Coordinates of C-alpha atoms in Angstrom, one line a residue:
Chain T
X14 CA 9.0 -2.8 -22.4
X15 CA 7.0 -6.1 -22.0
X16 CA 5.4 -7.1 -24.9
X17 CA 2.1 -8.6 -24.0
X18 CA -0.6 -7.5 -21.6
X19 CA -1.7 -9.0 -18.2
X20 CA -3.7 -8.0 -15.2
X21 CA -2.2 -7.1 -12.1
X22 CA -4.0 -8.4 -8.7
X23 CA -2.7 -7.5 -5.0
X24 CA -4.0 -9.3 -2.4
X25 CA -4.5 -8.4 0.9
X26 CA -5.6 -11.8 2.2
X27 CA -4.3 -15.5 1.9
X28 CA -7.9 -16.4 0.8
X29 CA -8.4 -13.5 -1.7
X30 CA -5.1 -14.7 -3.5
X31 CA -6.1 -17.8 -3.6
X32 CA -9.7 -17.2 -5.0
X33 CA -8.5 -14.9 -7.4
X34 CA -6.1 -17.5 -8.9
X35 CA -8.8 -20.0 -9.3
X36 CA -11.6 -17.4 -10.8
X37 CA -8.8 -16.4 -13.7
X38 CA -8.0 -20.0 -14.3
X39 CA -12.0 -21.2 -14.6
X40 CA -12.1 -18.4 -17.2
X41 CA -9.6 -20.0 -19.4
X42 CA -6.7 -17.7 -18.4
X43 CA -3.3 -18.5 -16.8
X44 CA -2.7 -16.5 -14.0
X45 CA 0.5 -16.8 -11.8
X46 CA 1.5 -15.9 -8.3
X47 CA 4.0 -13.1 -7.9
X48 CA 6.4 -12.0 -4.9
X49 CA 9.4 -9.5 -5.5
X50 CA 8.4 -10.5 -9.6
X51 CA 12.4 -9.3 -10.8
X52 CA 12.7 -13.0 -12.5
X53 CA 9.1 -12.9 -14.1
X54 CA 9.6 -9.0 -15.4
X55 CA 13.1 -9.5 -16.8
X56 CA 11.9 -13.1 -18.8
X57 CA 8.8 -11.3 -19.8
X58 CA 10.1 -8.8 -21.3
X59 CA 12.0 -11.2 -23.3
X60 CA 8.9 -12.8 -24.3
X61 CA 10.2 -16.5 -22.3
X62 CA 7.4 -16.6 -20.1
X63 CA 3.7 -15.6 -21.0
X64 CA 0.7 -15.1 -17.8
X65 CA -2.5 -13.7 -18.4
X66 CA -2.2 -12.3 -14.9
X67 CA -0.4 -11.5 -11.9
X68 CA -1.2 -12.3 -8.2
X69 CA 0.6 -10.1 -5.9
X70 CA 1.3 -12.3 -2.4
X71 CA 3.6 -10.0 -1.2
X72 CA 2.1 -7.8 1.0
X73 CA -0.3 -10.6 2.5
X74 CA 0.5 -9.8 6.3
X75 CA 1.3 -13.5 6.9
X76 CA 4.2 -13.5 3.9
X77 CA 5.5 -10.3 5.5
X78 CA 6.0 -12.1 9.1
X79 CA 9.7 -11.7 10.5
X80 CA 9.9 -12.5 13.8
X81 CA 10.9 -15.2 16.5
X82 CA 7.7 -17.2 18.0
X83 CA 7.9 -19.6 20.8
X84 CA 11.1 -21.6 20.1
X85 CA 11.0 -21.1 16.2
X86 CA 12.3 -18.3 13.6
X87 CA 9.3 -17.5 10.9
X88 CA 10.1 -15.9 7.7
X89 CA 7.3 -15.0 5.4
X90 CA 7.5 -15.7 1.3
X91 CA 7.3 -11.9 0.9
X92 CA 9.9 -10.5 2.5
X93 CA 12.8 -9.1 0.7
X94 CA 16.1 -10.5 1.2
X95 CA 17.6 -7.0 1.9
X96 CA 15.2 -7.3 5.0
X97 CA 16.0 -10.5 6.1
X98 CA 19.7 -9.6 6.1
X99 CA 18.8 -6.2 8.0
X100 CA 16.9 -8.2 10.5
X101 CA 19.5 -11.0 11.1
X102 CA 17.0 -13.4 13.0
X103 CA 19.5 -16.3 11.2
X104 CA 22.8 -15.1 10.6
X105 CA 23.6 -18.3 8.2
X106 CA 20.3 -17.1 6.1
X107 CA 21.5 -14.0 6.1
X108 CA 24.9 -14.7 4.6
X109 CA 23.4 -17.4 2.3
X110 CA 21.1 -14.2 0.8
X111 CA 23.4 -11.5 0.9
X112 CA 25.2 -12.7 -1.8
X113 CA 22.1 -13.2 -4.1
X114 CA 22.1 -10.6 -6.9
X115 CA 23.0 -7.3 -6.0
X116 CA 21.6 -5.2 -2.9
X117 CA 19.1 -2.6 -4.9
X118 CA 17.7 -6.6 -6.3
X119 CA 17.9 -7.6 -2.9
X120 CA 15.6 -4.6 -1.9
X121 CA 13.1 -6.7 -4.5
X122 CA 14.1 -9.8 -4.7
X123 CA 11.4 -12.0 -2.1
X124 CA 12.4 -15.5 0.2
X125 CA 9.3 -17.1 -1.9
X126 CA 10.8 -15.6 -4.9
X127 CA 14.3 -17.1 -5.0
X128 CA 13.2 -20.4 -3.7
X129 CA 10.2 -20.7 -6.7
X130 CA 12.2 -19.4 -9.5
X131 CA 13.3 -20.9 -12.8
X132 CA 17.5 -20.1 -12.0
X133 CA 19.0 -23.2 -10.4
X134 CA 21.3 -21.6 -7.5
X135 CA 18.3 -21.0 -5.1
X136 CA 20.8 -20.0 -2.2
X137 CA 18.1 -19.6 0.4
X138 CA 16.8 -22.7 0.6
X139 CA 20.8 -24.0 1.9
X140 CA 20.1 -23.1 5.2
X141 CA 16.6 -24.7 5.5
X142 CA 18.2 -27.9 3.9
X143 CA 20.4 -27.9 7.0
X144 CA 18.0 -28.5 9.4
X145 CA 15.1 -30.6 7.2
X146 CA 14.3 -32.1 10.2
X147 CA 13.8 -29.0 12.3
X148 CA 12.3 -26.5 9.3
X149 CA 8.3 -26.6 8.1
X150 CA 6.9 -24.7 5.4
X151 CA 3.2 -22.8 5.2
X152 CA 1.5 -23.1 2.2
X153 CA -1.7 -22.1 0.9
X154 CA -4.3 -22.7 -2.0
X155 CA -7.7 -24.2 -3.5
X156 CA -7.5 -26.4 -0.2
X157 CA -6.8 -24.2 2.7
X158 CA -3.5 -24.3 4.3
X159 CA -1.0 -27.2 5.1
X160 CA 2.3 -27.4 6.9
X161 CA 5.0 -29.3 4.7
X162 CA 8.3 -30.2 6.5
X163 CA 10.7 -29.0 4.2
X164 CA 12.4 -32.1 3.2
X165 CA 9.1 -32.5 1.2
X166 CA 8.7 -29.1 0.4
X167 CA 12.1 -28.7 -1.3
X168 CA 13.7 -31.4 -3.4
X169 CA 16.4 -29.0 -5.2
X170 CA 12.8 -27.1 -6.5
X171 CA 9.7 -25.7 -4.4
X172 CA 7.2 -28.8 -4.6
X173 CA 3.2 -26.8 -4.6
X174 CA 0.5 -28.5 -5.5
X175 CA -1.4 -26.7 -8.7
X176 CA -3.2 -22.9 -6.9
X177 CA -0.8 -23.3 -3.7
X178 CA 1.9 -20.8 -3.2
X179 CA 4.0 -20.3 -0.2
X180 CA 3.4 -18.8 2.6
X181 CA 5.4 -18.8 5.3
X182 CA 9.3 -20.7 6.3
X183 CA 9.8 -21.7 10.0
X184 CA 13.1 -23.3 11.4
X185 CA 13.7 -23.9 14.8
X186 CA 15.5 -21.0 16.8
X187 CA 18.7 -23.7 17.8
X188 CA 19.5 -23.5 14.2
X189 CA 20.9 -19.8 15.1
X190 CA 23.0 -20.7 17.7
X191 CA 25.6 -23.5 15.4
X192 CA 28.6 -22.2 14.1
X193 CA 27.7 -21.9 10.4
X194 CA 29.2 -20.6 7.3
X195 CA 28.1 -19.9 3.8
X196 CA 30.4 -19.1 1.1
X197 CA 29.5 -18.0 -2.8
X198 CA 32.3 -18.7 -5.1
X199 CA 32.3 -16.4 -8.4
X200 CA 34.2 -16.5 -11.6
X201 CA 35.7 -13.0 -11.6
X202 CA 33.2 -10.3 -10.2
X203 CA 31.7 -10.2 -6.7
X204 CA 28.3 -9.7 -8.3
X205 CA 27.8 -13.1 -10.6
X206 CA 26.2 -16.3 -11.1
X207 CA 28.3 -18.5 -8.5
X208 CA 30.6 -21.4 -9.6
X209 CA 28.9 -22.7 -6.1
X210 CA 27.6 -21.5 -2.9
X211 CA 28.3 -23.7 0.0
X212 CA 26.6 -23.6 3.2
X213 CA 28.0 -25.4 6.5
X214 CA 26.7 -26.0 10.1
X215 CA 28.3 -27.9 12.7
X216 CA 25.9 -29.6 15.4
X217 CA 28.0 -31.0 18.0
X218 CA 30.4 -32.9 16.3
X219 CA 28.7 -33.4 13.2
X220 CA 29.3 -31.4 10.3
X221 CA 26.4 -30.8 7.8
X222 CA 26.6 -28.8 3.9
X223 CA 24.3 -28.1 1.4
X224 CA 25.7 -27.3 -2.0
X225 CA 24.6 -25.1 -4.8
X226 CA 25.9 -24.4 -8.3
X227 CA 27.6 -27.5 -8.2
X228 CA 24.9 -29.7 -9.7
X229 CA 21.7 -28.9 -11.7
X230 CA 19.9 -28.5 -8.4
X231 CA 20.4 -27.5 -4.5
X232 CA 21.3 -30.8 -2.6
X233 CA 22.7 -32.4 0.3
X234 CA 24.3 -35.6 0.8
X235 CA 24.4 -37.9 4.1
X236 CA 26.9 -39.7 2.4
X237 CA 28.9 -36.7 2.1
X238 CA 27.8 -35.0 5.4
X239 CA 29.2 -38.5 7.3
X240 CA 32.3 -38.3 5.4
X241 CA 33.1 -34.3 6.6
X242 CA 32.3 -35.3 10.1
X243 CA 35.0 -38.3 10.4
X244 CA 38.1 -37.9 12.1
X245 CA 40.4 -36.8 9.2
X246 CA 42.2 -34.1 8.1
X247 CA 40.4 -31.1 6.6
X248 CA 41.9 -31.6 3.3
X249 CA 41.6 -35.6 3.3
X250 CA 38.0 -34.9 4.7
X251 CA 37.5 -32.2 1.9
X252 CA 38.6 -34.4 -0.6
X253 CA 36.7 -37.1 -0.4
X254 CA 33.7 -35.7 0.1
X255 CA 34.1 -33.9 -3.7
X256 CA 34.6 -37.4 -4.5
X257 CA 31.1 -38.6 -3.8
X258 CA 29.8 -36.2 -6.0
X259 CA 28.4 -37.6 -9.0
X260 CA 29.5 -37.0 -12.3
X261 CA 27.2 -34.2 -12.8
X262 CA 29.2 -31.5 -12.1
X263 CA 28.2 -28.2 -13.6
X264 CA 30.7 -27.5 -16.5
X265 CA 29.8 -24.2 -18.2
X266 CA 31.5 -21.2 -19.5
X267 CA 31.9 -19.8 -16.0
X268 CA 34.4 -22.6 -14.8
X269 CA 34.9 -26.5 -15.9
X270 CA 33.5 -29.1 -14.1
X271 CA 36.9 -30.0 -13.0
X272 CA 37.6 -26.6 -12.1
X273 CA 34.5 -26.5 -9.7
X274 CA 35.7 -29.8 -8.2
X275 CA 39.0 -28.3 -7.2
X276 CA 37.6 -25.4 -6.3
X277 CA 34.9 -26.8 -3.7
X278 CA 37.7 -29.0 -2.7
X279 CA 39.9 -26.3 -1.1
X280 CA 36.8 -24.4 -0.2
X281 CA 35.4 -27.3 1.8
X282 CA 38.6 -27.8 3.9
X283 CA 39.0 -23.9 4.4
X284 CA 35.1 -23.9 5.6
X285 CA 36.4 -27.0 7.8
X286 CA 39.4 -25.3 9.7
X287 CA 37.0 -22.4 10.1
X288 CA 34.6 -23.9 11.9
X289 CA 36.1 -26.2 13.6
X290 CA 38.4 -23.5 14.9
Chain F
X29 CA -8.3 -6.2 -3.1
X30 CA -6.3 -3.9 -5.4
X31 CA -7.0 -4.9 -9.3
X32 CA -5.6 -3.3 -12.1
X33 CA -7.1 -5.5 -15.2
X34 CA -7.1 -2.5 -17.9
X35 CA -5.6 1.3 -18.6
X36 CA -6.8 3.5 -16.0
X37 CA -5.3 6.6 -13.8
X38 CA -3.5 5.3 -11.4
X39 CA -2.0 8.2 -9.0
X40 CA 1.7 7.5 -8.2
X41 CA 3.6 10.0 -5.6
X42 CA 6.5 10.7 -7.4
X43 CA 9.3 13.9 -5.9
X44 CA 6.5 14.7 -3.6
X45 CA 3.9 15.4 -6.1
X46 CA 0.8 13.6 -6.5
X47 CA 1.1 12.4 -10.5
X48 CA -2.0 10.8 -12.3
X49 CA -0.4 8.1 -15.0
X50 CA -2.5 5.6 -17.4
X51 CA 0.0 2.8 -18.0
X52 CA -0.9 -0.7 -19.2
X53 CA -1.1 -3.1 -16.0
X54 CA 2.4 -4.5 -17.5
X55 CA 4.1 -1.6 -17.9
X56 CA 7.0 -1.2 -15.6
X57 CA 8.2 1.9 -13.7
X58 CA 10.8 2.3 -15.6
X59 CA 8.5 2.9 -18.6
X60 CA 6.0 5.2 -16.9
X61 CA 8.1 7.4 -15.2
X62 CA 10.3 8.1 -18.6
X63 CA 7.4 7.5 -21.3
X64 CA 4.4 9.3 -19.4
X65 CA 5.6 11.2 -16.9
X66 CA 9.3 12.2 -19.0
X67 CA 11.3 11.7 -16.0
X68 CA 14.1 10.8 -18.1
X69 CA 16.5 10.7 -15.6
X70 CA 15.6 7.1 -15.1
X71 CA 17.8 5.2 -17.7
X72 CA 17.2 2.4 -19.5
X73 CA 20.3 0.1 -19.8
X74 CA 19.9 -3.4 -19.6
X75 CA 16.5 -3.4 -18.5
X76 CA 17.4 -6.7 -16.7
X77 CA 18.4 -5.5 -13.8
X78 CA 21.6 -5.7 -13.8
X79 CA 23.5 -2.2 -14.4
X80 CA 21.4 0.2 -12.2
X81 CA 21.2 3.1 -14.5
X82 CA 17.2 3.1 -14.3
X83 CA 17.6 3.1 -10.0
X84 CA 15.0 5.6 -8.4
X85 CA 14.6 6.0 -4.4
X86 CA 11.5 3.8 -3.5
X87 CA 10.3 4.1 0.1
X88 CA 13.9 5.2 0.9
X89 CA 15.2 2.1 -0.7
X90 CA 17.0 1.7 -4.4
X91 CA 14.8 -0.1 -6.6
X92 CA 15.7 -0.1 -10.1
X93 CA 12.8 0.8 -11.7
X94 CA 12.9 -1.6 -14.3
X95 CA 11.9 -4.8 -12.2
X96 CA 8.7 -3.2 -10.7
X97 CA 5.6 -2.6 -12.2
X98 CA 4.0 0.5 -12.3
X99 CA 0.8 -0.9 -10.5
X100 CA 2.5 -2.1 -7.7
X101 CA 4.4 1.6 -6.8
X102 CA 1.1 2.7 -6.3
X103 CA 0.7 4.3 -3.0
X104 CA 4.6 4.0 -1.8
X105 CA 6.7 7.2 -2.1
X106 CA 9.4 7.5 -5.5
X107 CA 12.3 9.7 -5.8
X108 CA 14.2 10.3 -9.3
X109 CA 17.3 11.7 -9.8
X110 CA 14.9 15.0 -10.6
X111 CA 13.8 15.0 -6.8
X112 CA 17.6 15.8 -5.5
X113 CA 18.1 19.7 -5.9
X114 CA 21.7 21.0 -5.1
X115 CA 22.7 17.8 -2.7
X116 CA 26.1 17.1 -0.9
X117 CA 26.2 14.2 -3.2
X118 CA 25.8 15.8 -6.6
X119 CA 28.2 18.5 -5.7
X120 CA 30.7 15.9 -4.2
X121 CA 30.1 13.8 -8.1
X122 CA 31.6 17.4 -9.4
X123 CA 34.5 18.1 -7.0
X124 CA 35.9 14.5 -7.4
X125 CA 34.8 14.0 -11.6
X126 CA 32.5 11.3 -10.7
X127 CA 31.4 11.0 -14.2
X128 CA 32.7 10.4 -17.6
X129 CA 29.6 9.6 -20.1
X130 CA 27.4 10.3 -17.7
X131 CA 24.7 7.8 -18.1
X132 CA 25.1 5.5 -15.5
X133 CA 25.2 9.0 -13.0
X134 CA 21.6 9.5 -12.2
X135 CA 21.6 5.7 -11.4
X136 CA 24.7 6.5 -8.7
X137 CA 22.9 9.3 -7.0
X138 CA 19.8 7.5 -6.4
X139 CA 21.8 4.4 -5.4
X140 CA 24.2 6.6 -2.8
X141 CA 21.7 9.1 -1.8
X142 CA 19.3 6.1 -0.1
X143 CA 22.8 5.1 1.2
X144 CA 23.4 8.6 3.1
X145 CA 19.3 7.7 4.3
X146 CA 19.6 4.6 5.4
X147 CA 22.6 4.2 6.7
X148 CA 24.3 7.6 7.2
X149 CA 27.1 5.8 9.4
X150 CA 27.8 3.2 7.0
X151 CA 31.5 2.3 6.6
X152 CA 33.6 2.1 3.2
X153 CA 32.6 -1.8 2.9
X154 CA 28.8 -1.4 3.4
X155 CA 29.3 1.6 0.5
X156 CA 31.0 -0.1 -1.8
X157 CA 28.3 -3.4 -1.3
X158 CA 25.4 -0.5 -2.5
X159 CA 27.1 0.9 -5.2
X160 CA 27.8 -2.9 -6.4
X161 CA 24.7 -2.4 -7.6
X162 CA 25.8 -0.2 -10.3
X163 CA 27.8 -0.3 -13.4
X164 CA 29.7 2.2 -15.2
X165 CA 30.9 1.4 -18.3
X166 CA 33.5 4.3 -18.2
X167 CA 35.3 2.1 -15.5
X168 CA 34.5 5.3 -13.3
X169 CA 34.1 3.4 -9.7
X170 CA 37.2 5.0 -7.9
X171 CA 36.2 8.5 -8.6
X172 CA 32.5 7.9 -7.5
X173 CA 33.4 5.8 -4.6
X174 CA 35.6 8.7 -3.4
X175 CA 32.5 10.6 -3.9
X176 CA 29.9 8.9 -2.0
X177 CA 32.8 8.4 0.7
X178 CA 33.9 12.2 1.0
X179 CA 30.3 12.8 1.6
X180 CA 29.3 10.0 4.3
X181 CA 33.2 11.2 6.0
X182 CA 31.9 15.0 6.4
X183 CA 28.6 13.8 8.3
X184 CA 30.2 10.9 10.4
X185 CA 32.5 14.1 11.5

């Protein structure tokens, strides 16, 4: 049972979610967007977080778009990562969510909503970081709309300016058509926090991760992307590329930090021989 | 616009029936269904999410009831545990002692029977990711598995 009262609000309009955000805030209240809301429920009920109100986006028929439009892929906030992976417009996003939670959460659980939340591992957003060039976000709020290319969008957290949420994630439809890979890496169970997830996409000749789990935050690496696409072995490759990593390796109770380096070292090169197969 | 600021009667369809509830706007599902409406086949376990014993059929989808509010189930279509009468499935949980303690069960049937919905050809792996979903503490997966599997087998025949 959660122990405090709020409001609940459903939207049915980008504009009505917006307005209604800023009418609870000029009365002194402290209202907060909400897409899939399994993040917000479970750390209310545990009295960590506390909202006056709830703004439900999800069913806002622009964060329920999932479709291909002219030469891009468009996936809104508000659709569920069981949907996404049923729909498989971007097998790479696909993998990257199917191993988020477990599938009845994935029924719940929204693109917005693992890319806003307070966990670190933020899986989704791997496959966007892949192609920062080629990937724009939708937002909306007080303002109106803007378009945010992703790099600025996502630093390793969803940058919004105060009233925006997100609408809509677009990547260009090429981004489909790599060889790509994403891998989660657990401690014991299938269903778990990861020691890492590691997406990889090779473009051409150049090969391209994004890492998760390893550090506080999502990131990606030029450094590291230059070093996995030189002429070496897989292993040598793999190896030094672990080796750019700063010393901020994640060392917890599920696995060392020098556990997670070997680990993402063997995973790297066995990502390596597979898609370079 | 849908608001729900304050107690009111909200009508949730729950086994087919129309059901009026008054929850608080932060109740969950979980809460309603077992509190007001004693559908108390709807467990609470962790009430994180995590073990699936509070899972209910939502728009032929498990959702475990715990991480939705009650607001927002308004006008989609719930199934308990109390809405399957006499399935394959339940008689398939007897035949192969699909249960020990039994309280992770209800959870199960709800979990496997929007399995044998949604994807009534699924093979073994997409069956075991669903019921991934789901603990039992009883360590009781090989028995349900061979459950859920037995009955998915006799309709892919």
């Amino acid at each position: 049972m959660i122990p405090f009262s709020f409001e609940y609000h459903r939207a049915d309009s980008l504009e009505e979610a917006a307005l209604v955000y800023q009418q609870i805030q000029a009365s002194g209240q402290k209202p907060i967007y909400y897409g899939g809301g399994t993040e917000i429920l479970t750390m209310a009920r545990l009295a960590q977080i506390h909202f006056d109100a709830v703004i439900d986006i999800k069913q806002i028929p622009q964060c329920q778009r999932l479709e291909r439009a002219d030469d891009a892929i468009v996936f809104g906030a508000g659709v569920s990562l069981d949907r996404i992976g049923q729909a498989n417009l971007w097998p790479l996003l696909s993998q990257a969510g199917a191993r988020v939670a477990d599938h009845s959460v994935r029924c719940k659980i929204t693109l917005g909503g693992n890319l806003a939340g307070t966990l670190p591992y933020r899986e989704v957003a791997l496959p966007f970081m892949l192609f920062s060039s080629d990937a724009h976000g939708l937002v909306f709020g007080p303002g109106g709309s803007r378009d945010v290319p992703f790099k600025e969008l996502f630093n390793g957290q969803l940058n919004l300016r105060p009233g925006e949420f997100l609408v809509e994630l677009r990547v260009a439809q090429f981004a489909a058509e790599v060889p790509a890979l994403s891998v989660k890496k657990t401690r014991l169970d299938w269903v778990d926090y990861p020691l890492f997830t590691v997406a990889m996409v090779r473009v051409n000749s150049e090969i391209r991760v994004a890492f998760s789990g390893v550090t506080g935050c999502p990131f990606i690496s030029d450094a590291i992307n230059r070093t996995l696409s030189a002429a070496a072995s897989w292993d040598d490759r793999a190896q030094s590329a672990v080796a750019h990593i700063s010393d901020s390796v994640v060392d917890d109770l599920h696995g060392s930090a020098k556990y997670r380096r070997f680990l993402l070292t063997r995973t790297l090169a066995d990502m390596l021989a597979k898609i370079e197969e | 616009m849908f608001s729900y600021t304050t107690r009111q009667s909200l009508i949730l369809q729950v086994n087919q029936d129309a059901l009026t509830v008054t929850p608080r706007p932060s109740d969950t599902l979980l809460y309603t269904l077992r509190q007001e409406l004693g559908f108390t086949g709807a467990k609470p376990g962790c009430e994180n999410g995590d073990c699936g014993a509070c899972t209910v059929i939502f728009d032929n989808l498990p959702l475990k009831s715990c991480l939705m509010l009650t607001a927002e189930a308004v006008g989609h279509e719930i199934t308990t545990v109390e809405g399957l009468h006499h399935t394959a499935l339940q008689d398939a949980f007897m035949d192969h002692w699909a249960f020990q303690c039994g309280y992770c069960t209800s959870g199960f049937l709800t979990t496997a029977h929007a399995l044998l919905t949604r994807h009534p050809d699924a093979d073994r792996q997409t069956m075991v990711e669903w019921l991934r979903s789901n603990l039992c503490r009883c360590t009781g997966y090989q028995e349900i598995g061979d459950a859920v599997w037995s009955v998915l087998q006799a309709r892919q025949t």
